[in-house]
mmCIF file of C-alpha atoms in Angstrom:
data_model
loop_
_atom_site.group_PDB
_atom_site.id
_atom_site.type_symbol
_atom_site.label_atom_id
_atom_site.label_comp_id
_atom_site.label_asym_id
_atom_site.label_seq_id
_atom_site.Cartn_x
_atom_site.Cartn_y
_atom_site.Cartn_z
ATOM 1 C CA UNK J 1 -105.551 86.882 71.071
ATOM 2 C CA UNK J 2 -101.888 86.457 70.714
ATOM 3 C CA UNK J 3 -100.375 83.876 72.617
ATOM 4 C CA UNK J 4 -97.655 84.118 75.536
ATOM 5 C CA UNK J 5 -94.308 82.662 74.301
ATOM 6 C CA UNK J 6 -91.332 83.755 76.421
ATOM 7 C CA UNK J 7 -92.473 81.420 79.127
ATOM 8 C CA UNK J 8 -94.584 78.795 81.131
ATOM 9 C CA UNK J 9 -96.406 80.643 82.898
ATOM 10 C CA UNK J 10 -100.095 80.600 84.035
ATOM 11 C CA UNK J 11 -102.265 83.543 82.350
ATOM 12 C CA UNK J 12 -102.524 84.617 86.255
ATOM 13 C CA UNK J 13 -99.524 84.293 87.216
ATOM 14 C CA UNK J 14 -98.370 86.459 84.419
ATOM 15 C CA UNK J 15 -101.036 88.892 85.278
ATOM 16 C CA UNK J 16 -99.778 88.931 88.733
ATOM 17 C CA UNK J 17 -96.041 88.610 88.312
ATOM 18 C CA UNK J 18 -93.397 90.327 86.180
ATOM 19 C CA UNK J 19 -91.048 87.967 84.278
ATOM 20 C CA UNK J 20 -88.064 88.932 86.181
ATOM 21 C CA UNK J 21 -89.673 88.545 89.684
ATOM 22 C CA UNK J 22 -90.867 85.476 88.392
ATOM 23 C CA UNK J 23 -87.969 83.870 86.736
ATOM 24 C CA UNK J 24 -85.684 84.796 90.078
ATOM 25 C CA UNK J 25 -88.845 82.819 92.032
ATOM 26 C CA UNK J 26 -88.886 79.859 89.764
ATOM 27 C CA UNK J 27 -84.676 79.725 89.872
ATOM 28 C CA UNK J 28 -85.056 79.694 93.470
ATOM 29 C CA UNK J 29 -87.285 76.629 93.549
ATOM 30 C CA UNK J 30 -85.275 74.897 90.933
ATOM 31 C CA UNK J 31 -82.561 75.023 93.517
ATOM 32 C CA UNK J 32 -85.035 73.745 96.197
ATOM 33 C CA UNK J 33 -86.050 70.700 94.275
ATOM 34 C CA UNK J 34 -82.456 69.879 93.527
ATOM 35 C CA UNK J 35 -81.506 69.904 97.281
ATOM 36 C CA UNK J 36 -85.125 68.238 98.560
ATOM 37 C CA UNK J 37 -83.027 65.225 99.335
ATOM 38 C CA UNK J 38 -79.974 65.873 100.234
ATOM 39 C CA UNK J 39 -80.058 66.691 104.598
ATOM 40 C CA UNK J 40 -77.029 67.963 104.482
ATOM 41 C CA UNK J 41 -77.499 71.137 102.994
ATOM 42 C CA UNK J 42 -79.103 74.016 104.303
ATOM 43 C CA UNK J 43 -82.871 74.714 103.110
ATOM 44 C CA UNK J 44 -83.570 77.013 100.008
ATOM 45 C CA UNK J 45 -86.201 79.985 100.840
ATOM 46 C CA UNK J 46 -88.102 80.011 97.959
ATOM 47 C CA UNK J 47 -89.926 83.943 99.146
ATOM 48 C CA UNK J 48 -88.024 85.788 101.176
ATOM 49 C CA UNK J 49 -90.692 86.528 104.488
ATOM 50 C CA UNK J 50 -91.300 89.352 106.327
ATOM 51 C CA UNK J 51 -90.455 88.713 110.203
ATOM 52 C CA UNK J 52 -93.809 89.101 111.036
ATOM 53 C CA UNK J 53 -94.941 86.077 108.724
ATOM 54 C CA UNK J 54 -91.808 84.061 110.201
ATOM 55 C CA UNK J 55 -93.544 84.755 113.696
ATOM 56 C CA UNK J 56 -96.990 83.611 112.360
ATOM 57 C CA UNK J 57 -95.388 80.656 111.197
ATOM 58 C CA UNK J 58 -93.915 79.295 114.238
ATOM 59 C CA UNK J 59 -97.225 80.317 115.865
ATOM 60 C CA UNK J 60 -99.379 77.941 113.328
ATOM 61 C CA UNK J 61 -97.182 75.212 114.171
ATOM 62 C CA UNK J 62 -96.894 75.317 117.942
ATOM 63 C CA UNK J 63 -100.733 75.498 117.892
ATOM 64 C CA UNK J 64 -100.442 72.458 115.416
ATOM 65 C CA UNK J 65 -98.426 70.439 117.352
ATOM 66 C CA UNK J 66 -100.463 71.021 120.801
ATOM 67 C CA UNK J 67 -103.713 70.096 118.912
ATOM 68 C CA UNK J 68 -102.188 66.931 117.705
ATOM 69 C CA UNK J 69 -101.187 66.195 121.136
ATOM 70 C CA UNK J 70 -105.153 66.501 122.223
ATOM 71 C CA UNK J 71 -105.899 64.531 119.201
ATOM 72 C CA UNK J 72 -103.801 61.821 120.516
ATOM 73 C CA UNK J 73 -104.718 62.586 124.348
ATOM 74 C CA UNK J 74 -108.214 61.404 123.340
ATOM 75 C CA UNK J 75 -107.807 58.817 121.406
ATOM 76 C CA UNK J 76 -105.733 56.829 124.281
ATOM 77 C CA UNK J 77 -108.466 57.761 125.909
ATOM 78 C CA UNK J 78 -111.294 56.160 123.948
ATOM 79 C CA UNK J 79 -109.043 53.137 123.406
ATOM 80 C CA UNK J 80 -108.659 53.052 127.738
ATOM 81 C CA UNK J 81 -112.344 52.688 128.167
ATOM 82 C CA UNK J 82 -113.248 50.745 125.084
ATOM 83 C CA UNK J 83 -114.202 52.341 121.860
#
C-alpha cells in the first residue's frame, strides 16, 4: 500500500474529508489556537453551523447550567442536615 504524503492526516479523516475542505478546516483552527489567549479578540468558528445546531447548542447549555444548579441545590442540602 502506498503511503499518504501530501499531509497529516488520519487514514479516516482522509477517507472522510477532501484535502481542500480539510486544509481550509485545519487553517481555521490554526487561527483559533493563535487567538485562545488573547480576550480581546473575537472567537474563531472553526465549522461554520447550521442555525438549527446554534439553537441546539444554547439548548444543551441552558439545560447544563440548570442541572448544575440542582447539583449544587442538593449538595447545600446534604451539608444543612449533616452528610
Amino acid at each position: 500500500m502506498t503511503d499518504i504524503v501530501w499531509d497529516r492526516r488520519s487514514l479516516y479523516v482522509y477517507a472522510q474529508t477532501e484535502k481542500e475542505r480539510f486544509e481550509e478546516i485545519e487553517k481555521k483552527y490554526k487561527q483559533f489556537i493563535a487567538c485562545l489567549d488573547d480576550v480581546n479578540t473575537v472567537p474563531i468558528s472553526v465549522f461554520n453551523l447550521k442555525p438549527k445546531q446554534i439553537e441546539e447548542l444554547q439548548m444543551i447549555r441552558e439545560v447544563s447550567k440548570e442541572l448544575q444548579k440542582k447539583k449544587e441545590d442538593d449538595i447545600n442540602k446534604a451539608v444543612s442536615i449533616g452528610f
